[in-house]
Amino acid sequence: MESTDIEIINQCINGDPEAFTMIVTRYKKLIYSVVINMVQDIHEVDDAAQEAFLKIYKSLDQFNPEYKFSTWAVKITTNLCIDRMKRKQPKFVHLDEVKELQSNSDSPESLLIKKEKRRSINNALQALPEKYKIPLILFHQSGLSYEEMADVMNEPMTIVKNRLHRARLMLRERLQVDRKE
Amino acid sequence: MNCQQYEELMMKHFDRIASDNEITVLKKHLEKCSQCRYQFEQLESIIGSLEKDFEPEIPAEFEANVMIKIDRYENTKNSSQIKTNSILAVMMGLILFIPPAFIIIDFENISIYEILMGFFPSLSFFSDILLVVLSVIKLMGGYISGNNELSSMMQYVGPAIIFITVFISISMFIHKVDNNL
Ligand SMILES: [Zn+2]
């Protein structure tokens, strides 16, 4: 039978760090989805994701089981990414560096269009202020609910909701400006 | 309903909480209103691209790399903890037991005030040294940076000991002066 998150966490706290591998496997996709959009330099994504898991590991004894583990982990990760961004100059992602799923049905042309589209969306996303960027990432890429986002951002749900709505419109506006230029 | 209200319906749709009825109403409006339709199509395309194109390429050795970092952290934590603990124990022994040793030698001729006056400053001295050691560890980015409980406890314990010591020393000094007068 598969262990629950809490069982694994207790194992780690009680001196079995190896058990943490299961947590990493379970949540790496989620943590990556946050990091890949918040850390501008694609070469730093892997390092930042590793650092996020290390920070999660170090804080395990502070985890409150009343919360969802994923929400708490995302919260630690977003804070870490914000800290990292403060230390860095903003940098845009280059076309060839954008990683995405390459399904076999895509022709090279449609793949290129997809990449180009994805790149411009990514640039517009990066240019948004943090408080609008984070809800967009958490809702549309990490798949968090409003309740979870409110926990991660320490804001009431209504504010988170309004920001997400605002953020979508801002993103669209920026992409329109880009096209005209 | 005006276009502003339809925009809210659109947001509900992208929040994935719009009812079938609401979607029908929205679609009807979009057929008639080109401005809203344009906005909806753009938003749908942007959000669709945010949600669908995302599939992070996570290196196969990701778990292993995280575990290497955790192992390294566990090792430094253990070795620096053992070192710090033994240094602290030796210092505690020296500082707490040297003054009493002197007092015991000359026990018959020493008043209770002098004994206490010797005891509390030595406690204060010990706590000062402890604070110095802890701040050095903190500056060097040692294990205490991750151990919030201990460091936050020491923030209060150290100053509290100094405060109590100063307070008792002063009141005893006044008491003694009073007796001498
Ligand atoms: Zn309209």
mmCIF file of C-alpha atoms and ligand atoms in Angstrom:
data_model
loop_
_atom_site.group_PDB
_atom_site.id
_atom_site.type_symbol
_atom_site.label_atom_id
_atom_site.label_comp_id
_atom_site.label_asym_id
_atom_site.label_seq_id
_atom_site.Cartn_x
_atom_site.Cartn_y
_atom_site.Cartn_z
ATOM 1 C CA MET A 1 0.000 0.000 0.000
ATOM 2 C CA GLU A 2 1.199 3.484 -0.772
ATOM 3 C CA SER A 3 2.247 5.625 2.178
ATOM 4 C CA THR A 4 0.455 8.905 2.775
ATOM 5 C CA ASP A 5 2.386 12.173 2.722
ATOM 6 C CA ILE A 6 2.174 12.425 6.497
ATOM 7 C CA GLU A 7 3.580 8.920 6.964
ATOM 8 C CA ILE A 8 6.530 9.768 4.722
ATOM 9 C CA ILE A 9 7.125 13.086 6.478
ATOM 10 C CA ASN A 10 7.174 11.369 9.858
ATOM 11 C CA GLN A 11 9.626 8.808 8.515
ATOM 12 C CA CYS A 12 11.928 11.654 7.387
ATOM 13 C CA ILE A 13 11.675 13.487 10.697
ATOM 14 C CA ASN A 14 12.397 10.286 12.601
ATOM 15 C CA GLY A 15 15.753 9.834 10.890
ATOM 16 C CA ASP A 16 15.052 8.229 7.519
ATOM 17 C CA PRO A 17 15.941 10.912 4.930
ATOM 18 C CA GLU A 18 15.746 8.365 2.100
ATOM 19 C CA ALA A 19 11.969 8.310 2.448
ATOM 20 C CA PHE A 20 11.952 11.838 1.041
ATOM 21 C CA THR A 21 12.594 10.397 -2.441
ATOM 22 C CA MET A 22 8.920 9.417 -2.529
ATOM 23 C CA ILE A 23 7.903 13.012 -1.833
ATOM 24 C CA VAL A 24 10.181 14.258 -4.618
ATOM 25 C CA THR A 25 8.716 11.786 -7.098
ATOM 26 C CA ARG A 26 5.188 12.679 -6.095
ATOM 27 C CA TYR A 27 5.577 16.447 -6.322
ATOM 28 C CA LYS A 28 8.378 17.125 -8.776
ATOM 29 C CA LYS A 29 5.997 17.954 -11.596
ATOM 30 C CA LEU A 30 4.083 20.424 -9.448
ATOM 31 C CA ILE A 31 7.228 22.105 -8.128
ATOM 32 C CA TYR A 32 8.699 22.252 -11.623
ATOM 33 C CA SER A 33 5.535 23.886 -12.960
ATOM 34 C CA VAL A 34 5.981 26.690 -10.461
ATOM 35 C CA VAL A 35 9.737 27.067 -10.794
ATOM 36 C CA ILE A 36 9.890 26.936 -14.586
ATOM 37 C CA ASN A 37 7.578 29.934 -14.816
ATOM 38 C CA MET A 38 9.031 31.971 -12.010
ATOM 39 C CA VAL A 39 12.742 31.582 -12.617
ATOM 40 C CA GLN A 40 13.582 33.471 -15.760
ATOM 41 C CA ASP A 41 16.820 31.761 -16.630
ATOM 42 C CA ILE A 42 16.019 28.312 -18.010
ATOM 43 C CA HIS A 43 19.474 27.061 -16.968
ATOM 44 C CA GLU A 44 18.596 27.736 -13.373
ATOM 45 C CA VAL A 45 15.291 25.896 -13.304
ATOM 46 C CA ASP A 46 16.725 22.526 -12.335
ATOM 47 C CA ASP A 47 18.900 24.028 -9.623
ATOM 48 C CA ALA A 48 16.028 26.096 -8.224
ATOM 49 C CA ALA A 49 13.723 23.066 -8.177
ATOM 50 C CA GLN A 50 16.362 21.064 -6.275
ATOM 51 C CA GLU A 51 16.843 23.925 -3.866
ATOM 52 C CA ALA A 52 13.069 24.089 -3.338
ATOM 53 C CA PHE A 53 12.962 20.430 -2.345
ATOM 54 C CA LEU A 54 15.923 20.901 -0.006
ATOM 55 C CA LYS A 55 14.121 23.798 1.638
ATOM 56 C CA ILE A 56 10.948 21.722 1.922
ATOM 57 C CA TYR A 57 12.991 18.950 3.513
ATOM 58 C CA LYS A 58 14.604 21.329 6.014
ATOM 59 C CA SER A 59 11.184 22.681 7.005
ATOM 60 C CA LEU A 60 9.396 19.320 7.323
ATOM 61 C CA ASP A 61 9.148 19.633 11.108
ATOM 62 C CA GLN A 62 7.191 22.858 10.620
ATOM 63 C CA PHE A 63 4.582 21.310 8.339
ATOM 64 C CA ASN A 64 1.080 21.575 9.755
ATOM 65 C CA PRO A 65 -0.882 18.448 8.738
ATOM 66 C CA GLU A 66 -4.104 20.466 8.712
ATOM 67 C CA TYR A 67 -2.942 21.917 5.397
ATOM 68 C CA LYS A 68 -2.510 20.125 2.122
ATOM 69 C CA PHE A 69 1.130 19.178 1.628
ATOM 70 C CA SER A 70 1.100 20.315 -2.005
ATOM 71 C CA THR A 71 -0.123 23.791 -1.054
ATOM 72 C CA TRP A 72 2.540 24.145 1.606
ATOM 73 C CA ALA A 73 5.240 22.932 -0.779
ATOM 74 C CA VAL A 74 4.135 25.400 -3.457
ATOM 75 C CA LYS A 75 4.209 28.180 -0.892
ATOM 76 C CA ILE A 76 7.813 27.401 0.032
ATOM 77 C CA THR A 77 8.703 27.182 -3.654
ATOM 78 C CA THR A 78 7.115 30.504 -4.633
ATOM 79 C CA ASN A 79 8.864 32.268 -1.750
ATOM 80 C CA LEU A 80 12.159 30.758 -2.791
ATOM 81 C CA CYS A 81 11.653 31.826 -6.407
ATOM 82 C CA ILE A 82 10.723 35.359 -5.355
ATOM 83 C CA ASP A 83 13.944 35.551 -3.320
ATOM 84 C CA ARG A 84 15.953 34.298 -6.258
ATOM 85 C CA MET A 85 14.340 36.759 -8.652
ATOM 86 C CA LYS A 86 15.143 39.650 -6.365
ATOM 87 C CA ARG A 87 18.805 38.731 -6.673
ATOM 88 C CA LYS A 88 18.676 38.565 -10.469
ATOM 89 C CA GLN A 89 18.144 40.958 -13.330
ATOM 90 C CA PRO A 90 15.109 40.018 -15.383
ATOM 91 C CA LYS A 91 15.990 38.073 -18.487
ATOM 92 C CA PHE A 92 13.800 36.872 -21.297
ATOM 93 C CA VAL A 93 13.539 33.275 -22.311
ATOM 94 C CA HIS A 94 14.961 32.497 -25.728
ATOM 95 C CA LEU A 95 13.050 30.694 -28.402
ATOM 96 C CA ASP A 96 15.236 27.626 -28.532
ATOM 97 C CA GLU A 97 15.277 27.356 -24.775
ATOM 98 C CA VAL A 98 11.561 26.986 -24.308
ATOM 99 C CA LYS A 99 10.911 23.411 -23.404
ATOM 100 C CA GLU A 100 7.588 21.882 -24.197
ATOM 101 C CA LEU A 101 5.967 18.618 -24.980
ATOM 102 C CA GLN A 102 6.733 17.552 -28.524
ATOM 103 C CA SER A 103 3.962 15.251 -29.550
ATOM 104 C CA ASN A 104 4.559 13.133 -32.653
ATOM 105 C CA SER A 105 1.529 14.468 -34.474
ATOM 106 C CA ASP A 106 2.988 17.986 -34.637
ATOM 107 C CA SER A 107 4.541 18.953 -37.935
ATOM 108 C CA PRO A 108 7.755 21.000 -37.699
ATOM 109 C CA GLU A 109 5.889 24.122 -38.831
ATOM 110 C CA SER A 110 3.067 23.892 -36.332
ATOM 111 C CA LEU A 111 5.653 23.148 -33.661
ATOM 112 C CA LEU A 112 7.494 26.325 -34.559
ATOM 113 C CA ILE A 113 4.293 28.377 -34.428
ATOM 114 C CA LYS A 114 3.461 26.819 -31.099
ATOM 115 C CA LYS A 115 6.911 27.642 -29.779
ATOM 116 C CA GLU A 116 6.719 31.193 -31.028
ATOM 117 C CA LYS A 117 3.314 31.663 -29.441
ATOM 118 C CA ARG A 118 4.466 30.102 -26.247
ATOM 119 C CA ARG A 119 7.523 32.370 -26.206
ATOM 120 C CA SER A 120 5.529 35.563 -26.598
ATOM 121 C CA ILE A 121 3.086 34.455 -23.905
ATOM 122 C CA ASN A 122 5.997 33.640 -21.650
ATOM 123 C CA ASN A 123 7.585 37.050 -22.196
ATOM 124 C CA ALA A 124 4.313 38.789 -21.449
ATOM 125 C CA LEU A 125 3.865 36.631 -18.351
ATOM 126 C CA GLN A 126 7.345 37.465 -17.072
ATOM 127 C CA ALA A 127 6.695 41.170 -17.565
ATOM 128 C CA LEU A 128 3.626 41.117 -15.298
ATOM 129 C CA PRO A 129 3.982 42.284 -11.682
ATOM 130 C CA GLU A 130 4.490 39.399 -9.299
ATOM 131 C CA LYS A 131 1.064 39.586 -7.689
ATOM 132 C CA TYR A 132 -0.592 39.015 -11.069
ATOM 133 C CA LYS A 133 1.939 36.599 -12.436
ATOM 134 C CA ILE A 134 1.782 34.172 -9.507
ATOM 135 C CA PRO A 135 -1.976 33.486 -9.632
ATOM 136 C CA LEU A 136 -1.774 32.882 -13.388
ATOM 137 C CA ILE A 137 0.995 30.343 -12.905
ATOM 138 C CA LEU A 138 -0.595 28.629 -9.919
ATOM 139 C CA PHE A 139 -4.073 28.349 -11.441
ATOM 140 C CA HIS A 140 -3.390 27.661 -15.111
ATOM 141 C CA GLN A 141 -0.119 25.790 -14.925
ATOM 142 C CA SER A 142 0.145 24.225 -11.492
ATOM 143 C CA GLY A 143 -3.591 23.548 -11.330
ATOM 144 C CA LEU A 144 -4.191 24.896 -7.823
ATOM 145 C CA SER A 145 -7.692 25.740 -6.619
ATOM 146 C CA TYR A 146 -8.721 29.144 -5.288
ATOM 147 C CA GLU A 147 -8.531 27.882 -1.704
ATOM 148 C CA GLU A 148 -5.012 26.584 -2.261
ATOM 149 C CA MET A 149 -3.905 29.796 -3.938
ATOM 150 C CA ALA A 150 -5.289 31.815 -1.037
ATOM 151 C CA ASP A 151 -3.185 29.688 1.338
ATOM 152 C CA VAL A 152 -0.073 30.045 -0.780
ATOM 153 C CA MET A 153 -0.417 33.790 -1.217
ATOM 154 C CA ASN A 154 -1.704 34.572 2.277
ATOM 155 C CA GLU A 155 -4.571 36.563 0.824
ATOM 156 C CA PRO A 156 -8.360 36.153 1.015
ATOM 157 C CA MET A 157 -9.926 34.161 -1.790
ATOM 158 C CA THR A 158 -11.810 37.153 -3.221
ATOM 159 C CA ILE A 159 -8.554 39.077 -3.677
ATOM 160 C CA VAL A 160 -6.851 36.109 -5.299
ATOM 161 C CA LYS A 161 -9.808 35.695 -7.619
ATOM 162 C CA ASN A 162 -9.859 39.348 -8.623
ATOM 163 C CA ARG A 163 -6.133 39.298 -9.265
ATOM 164 C CA LEU A 164 -6.390 36.237 -11.475
ATOM 165 C CA HIS A 165 -9.159 37.840 -13.504
ATOM 166 C CA ARG A 166 -7.205 41.057 -13.774
ATOM 167 C CA ALA A 167 -4.078 39.104 -14.708
ATOM 168 C CA ARG A 168 -5.773 37.345 -17.619
ATOM 169 C CA LEU A 169 -6.893 40.652 -19.060
ATOM 170 C CA MET A 170 -3.465 42.189 -18.497
ATOM 171 C CA LEU A 171 -1.792 39.293 -20.252
ATOM 172 C CA ARG A 172 -4.104 39.650 -23.218
ATOM 173 C CA GLU A 173 -3.537 43.397 -23.355
ATOM 174 C CA ARG A 174 0.231 42.986 -23.339
ATOM 175 C CA LEU A 175 0.103 40.405 -26.091
ATOM 176 C CA GLN A 176 -1.978 42.751 -28.217
ATOM 177 C CA VAL A 177 0.546 45.541 -27.748
ATOM 178 C CA ASP A 178 3.324 43.160 -28.692
ATOM 179 C CA ARG A 179 1.572 42.275 -31.911
ATOM 180 C CA LYS A 180 1.110 45.901 -32.963
ATOM 181 C CA GLU A 181 4.733 46.756 -32.406
ATOM 182 C CA MET B 1 -26.796 42.112 -19.339
ATOM 183 C CA ASN B 2 -24.050 44.370 -20.614
ATOM 184 C CA CYS B 3 -20.625 43.427 -21.982
ATOM 185 C CA GLN B 4 -18.987 44.026 -18.618
ATOM 186 C CA GLN B 5 -21.204 41.344 -17.099
ATOM 187 C CA TYR B 6 -20.436 38.970 -19.934
ATOM 188 C CA GLU B 7 -16.772 39.495 -19.219
ATOM 189 C CA GLU B 8 -17.426 38.234 -15.699
ATOM 190 C CA LEU B 9 -19.162 35.188 -17.169
ATOM 191 C CA MET B 10 -16.087 34.622 -19.328
ATOM 192 C CA MET B 11 -13.923 34.668 -16.230
ATOM 193 C CA LYS B 12 -16.210 32.157 -14.568
ATOM 194 C CA HIS B 13 -15.837 29.981 -17.641
ATOM 195 C CA PHE B 14 -12.027 30.120 -17.395
ATOM 196 C CA ASP B 15 -12.297 29.488 -13.659
ATOM 197 C CA ARG B 16 -14.112 26.282 -14.687
ATOM 198 C CA ILE B 17 -17.062 27.094 -12.436
ATOM 199 C CA ALA B 18 -19.614 28.357 -14.960
ATOM 200 C CA SER B 19 -22.843 26.364 -15.158
ATOM 201 C CA ASP B 20 -24.113 24.899 -18.439
ATOM 202 C CA ASN B 21 -26.808 27.535 -18.459
ATOM 203 C CA GLU B 22 -24.277 30.329 -18.027
ATOM 204 C CA ILE B 23 -22.161 28.966 -20.849
ATOM 205 C CA THR B 24 -25.182 28.873 -23.163
ATOM 206 C CA VAL B 25 -26.011 32.472 -22.279
ATOM 207 C CA LEU B 26 -22.401 33.513 -22.885
ATOM 208 C CA LYS B 27 -22.215 31.725 -26.223
ATOM 209 C CA LYS B 28 -25.387 33.414 -27.397
ATOM 210 C CA HIS B 29 -23.884 36.792 -26.628
ATOM 211 C CA LEU B 30 -20.615 35.941 -28.322
ATOM 212 C CA GLU B 31 -22.511 35.168 -31.531
ATOM 213 C CA LYS B 32 -23.934 38.661 -31.558
ATOM 214 C CA CYS B 33 -21.135 40.763 -30.070
ATOM 215 C CA SER B 34 -17.928 40.759 -32.084
ATOM 216 C CA GLN B 35 -15.959 42.694 -29.475
ATOM 217 C CA CYS B 36 -16.624 40.145 -26.740
ATOM 218 C CA ARG B 37 -16.078 37.305 -29.178
ATOM 219 C CA TYR B 38 -12.673 38.715 -30.098
ATOM 220 C CA GLN B 39 -11.744 39.019 -26.441
ATOM 221 C CA PHE B 40 -13.008 35.532 -25.640
ATOM 222 C CA GLU B 41 -11.103 33.932 -28.495
ATOM 223 C CA GLN B 42 -7.897 35.636 -27.504
ATOM 224 C CA LEU B 43 -8.250 34.690 -23.870
ATOM 225 C CA GLU B 44 -9.118 31.125 -24.783
ATOM 226 C CA SER B 45 -6.067 30.869 -26.999
ATOM 227 C CA ILE B 46 -3.713 32.343 -24.367
ATOM 228 C CA ILE B 47 -5.076 30.293 -21.491
ATOM 229 C CA GLY B 48 -5.251 27.172 -23.620
ATOM 230 C CA SER B 49 -1.618 27.617 -24.500
ATOM 231 C CA LEU B 50 -0.707 28.212 -20.849
ATOM 232 C CA GLU B 51 -2.499 25.062 -19.755
ATOM 233 C CA LYS B 52 -1.903 22.618 -22.576
ATOM 234 C CA ASP B 53 1.588 23.302 -23.802
ATOM 235 C CA PHE B 54 3.002 22.859 -20.402
ATOM 236 C CA GLU B 55 4.864 19.636 -19.801
ATOM 237 C CA PRO B 56 8.168 20.220 -18.044
ATOM 238 C CA GLU B 57 11.161 18.162 -19.066
ATOM 239 C CA ILE B 58 12.379 16.895 -15.726
ATOM 240 C CA PRO B 59 15.837 15.295 -15.810
ATOM 241 C CA ALA B 60 15.786 11.584 -15.001
ATOM 242 C CA GLU B 61 18.362 12.057 -12.257
ATOM 243 C CA PHE B 62 16.347 14.766 -10.522
ATOM 244 C CA GLU B 63 15.446 12.695 -7.427
ATOM 245 C CA ALA B 64 19.033 11.514 -7.105
ATOM 246 C CA ASN B 65 20.322 15.094 -7.255
ATOM 247 C CA VAL B 66 17.893 16.240 -4.578
ATOM 248 C CA MET B 67 18.919 13.338 -2.357
ATOM 249 C CA ILE B 68 22.609 14.236 -2.787
ATOM 250 C CA LYS B 69 21.831 17.732 -1.511
ATOM 251 C CA ILE B 70 19.867 16.309 1.401
ATOM 252 C CA ASP B 71 22.665 13.887 2.303
ATOM 253 C CA ARG B 72 25.156 16.738 2.267
ATOM 254 C CA TYR B 73 22.845 18.824 4.439
ATOM 255 C CA GLU B 74 22.340 15.965 6.913
ATOM 256 C CA ASN B 75 26.102 15.391 7.171
ATOM 257 C CA THR B 76 27.030 19.021 7.815
ATOM 258 C CA LYS B 77 24.120 19.327 10.224
ATOM 259 C CA ASN B 78 25.260 16.338 12.259
ATOM 260 C CA SER B 79 28.955 17.191 12.352
ATOM 261 C CA SER B 80 28.461 20.870 13.163
ATOM 262 C CA GLN B 81 25.859 19.989 15.777
ATOM 263 C CA ILE B 82 28.208 17.563 17.526
ATOM 264 C CA LYS B 83 31.044 20.107 17.390
ATOM 265 C CA THR B 84 28.920 22.961 18.687
ATOM 266 C CA ASN B 85 27.393 20.818 21.395
ATOM 267 C CA SER B 86 30.749 19.686 22.753
ATOM 268 C CA ILE B 87 32.208 23.215 22.663
ATOM 269 C CA LEU B 88 29.159 24.531 24.462
ATOM 270 C CA ALA B 89 29.342 21.787 27.071
ATOM 271 C CA VAL B 90 33.010 22.520 27.850
ATOM 272 C CA MET B 91 32.374 26.254 28.080
ATOM 273 C CA MET B 92 29.374 25.741 30.293
ATOM 274 C CA GLY B 93 31.436 23.561 32.573
ATOM 275 C CA LEU B 94 34.283 26.066 32.838
ATOM 276 C CA ILE B 95 32.185 29.147 33.257
ATOM 277 C CA LEU B 96 29.613 27.727 35.621
ATOM 278 C CA PHE B 97 32.008 25.808 37.862
ATOM 279 C CA ILE B 98 35.101 27.992 38.200
ATOM 280 C CA PRO B 99 33.433 30.753 40.275
ATOM 281 C CA PRO B 100 31.766 28.235 42.629
ATOM 282 C CA ALA B 101 35.170 26.547 43.075
ATOM 283 C CA PHE B 102 36.666 29.799 44.345
ATOM 284 C CA ILE B 103 33.678 30.377 46.553
ATOM 285 C CA ILE B 104 33.882 26.902 48.083
ATOM 286 C CA ILE B 105 37.568 27.425 48.956
ATOM 287 C CA ASP B 106 36.753 30.483 51.023
ATOM 288 C CA PHE B 107 33.213 29.472 51.924
ATOM 289 C CA GLU B 108 33.205 30.453 55.618
ATOM 290 C CA ASN B 109 34.238 34.051 55.008
ATOM 291 C CA ILE B 110 31.913 34.780 52.090
ATOM 292 C CA SER B 111 28.416 36.248 52.538
ATOM 293 C CA ILE B 112 25.345 35.004 50.668
ATOM 294 C CA TYR B 113 25.307 38.237 48.620
ATOM 295 C CA GLU B 114 28.837 37.718 47.432
ATOM 296 C CA ILE B 115 27.998 34.161 46.413
ATOM 297 C CA LEU B 116 24.973 35.300 44.399
ATOM 298 C CA MET B 117 26.910 38.264 42.992
ATOM 299 C CA GLY B 118 29.467 35.788 41.731
ATOM 300 C CA PHE B 119 26.874 33.377 40.371
ATOM 301 C CA PHE B 120 24.656 35.635 38.269
ATOM 302 C CA PRO B 121 27.417 37.517 36.423
ATOM 303 C CA SER B 122 28.947 34.181 35.526
ATOM 304 C CA LEU B 123 25.591 33.117 34.085
ATOM 305 C CA SER B 124 25.478 36.353 32.148
ATOM 306 C CA PHE B 125 29.008 35.805 30.888
ATOM 307 C CA PHE B 126 28.046 32.326 29.765
ATOM 308 C CA SER B 127 24.997 33.602 27.931
ATOM 309 C CA ASP B 128 27.053 36.343 26.218
ATOM 310 C CA ILE B 129 29.562 33.794 24.966
ATOM 311 C CA LEU B 130 26.749 31.561 23.798
ATOM 312 C CA LEU B 131 25.273 34.468 21.843
ATOM 313 C CA VAL B 132 28.626 35.229 20.241
ATOM 314 C CA VAL B 133 29.055 31.601 19.228
ATOM 315 C CA LEU B 134 25.530 31.448 17.843
ATOM 316 C CA SER B 135 25.937 34.656 15.880
ATOM 317 C CA VAL B 136 29.181 33.403 14.359
ATOM 318 C CA ILE B 137 27.453 30.182 13.322
ATOM 319 C CA LYS B 138 24.587 32.186 11.873
ATOM 320 C CA LEU B 139 26.948 34.480 9.942
ATOM 321 C CA MET B 140 28.763 31.492 8.540
ATOM 322 C CA GLY B 141 25.424 30.127 7.316
ATOM 323 C CA GLY B 142 25.666 27.056 9.479
ATOM 324 C CA TYR B 143 22.971 24.661 10.497
ATOM 325 C CA ILE B 144 21.180 27.069 12.796
ATOM 326 C CA SER B 145 19.850 29.013 9.818
ATOM 327 C CA GLY B 146 17.589 26.048 9.128
ATOM 328 C CA ASN B 147 16.834 25.386 12.764
ATOM 329 C CA ASN B 148 14.360 28.147 13.453
ATOM 330 C CA GLU B 149 13.137 26.858 16.790
ATOM 331 C CA LEU B 150 16.573 26.920 18.400
ATOM 332 C CA SER B 151 17.632 30.263 16.980
ATOM 333 C CA SER B 152 14.363 31.989 17.837
ATOM 334 C CA MET B 153 14.520 30.520 21.357
ATOM 335 C CA MET B 154 18.065 31.820 21.829
ATOM 336 C CA GLN B 155 16.950 35.271 20.743
ATOM 337 C CA TYR B 156 14.839 35.462 23.870
ATOM 338 C CA VAL B 157 16.807 33.356 26.324
ATOM 339 C CA GLY B 158 20.082 35.272 25.970
ATOM 340 C CA PRO B 159 18.753 38.787 26.525
ATOM 341 C CA ALA B 160 16.404 37.489 29.247
ATOM 342 C CA ILE B 161 19.345 36.085 31.231
ATOM 343 C CA ILE B 162 21.286 39.333 30.842
ATOM 344 C CA PHE B 163 18.278 41.374 31.899
ATOM 345 C CA ILE B 164 17.569 39.242 34.985
ATOM 346 C CA THR B 165 21.245 39.255 35.932
ATOM 347 C CA VAL B 166 21.602 43.006 35.637
ATOM 348 C CA PHE B 167 18.382 43.507 37.573
ATOM 349 C CA ILE B 168 19.370 41.167 40.419
ATOM 350 C CA SER B 169 22.932 42.498 40.561
ATOM 351 C CA ILE B 170 21.728 46.089 40.826
ATOM 352 C CA SER B 171 19.100 45.329 43.462
ATOM 353 C CA MET B 172 21.629 43.366 45.508
ATOM 354 C CA PHE B 173 24.161 46.116 45.185
ATOM 355 C CA ILE B 174 21.639 48.642 46.466
ATOM 356 C CA HIS B 175 20.692 46.266 49.281
ATOM 357 C CA LYS B 176 24.310 45.888 50.265
ATOM 358 C CA VAL B 177 24.946 49.634 50.220
ATOM 359 C CA ASP B 178 21.853 50.055 52.383
ATOM 360 C CA ASN B 179 23.168 47.526 54.913
ATOM 361 C CA ASN B 180 26.576 49.167 55.044
ATOM 362 C CA LEU B 181 25.103 52.598 55.747
HETATM 363 ZN ZN ZN C 1 -20.322 42.076 -25.685
#
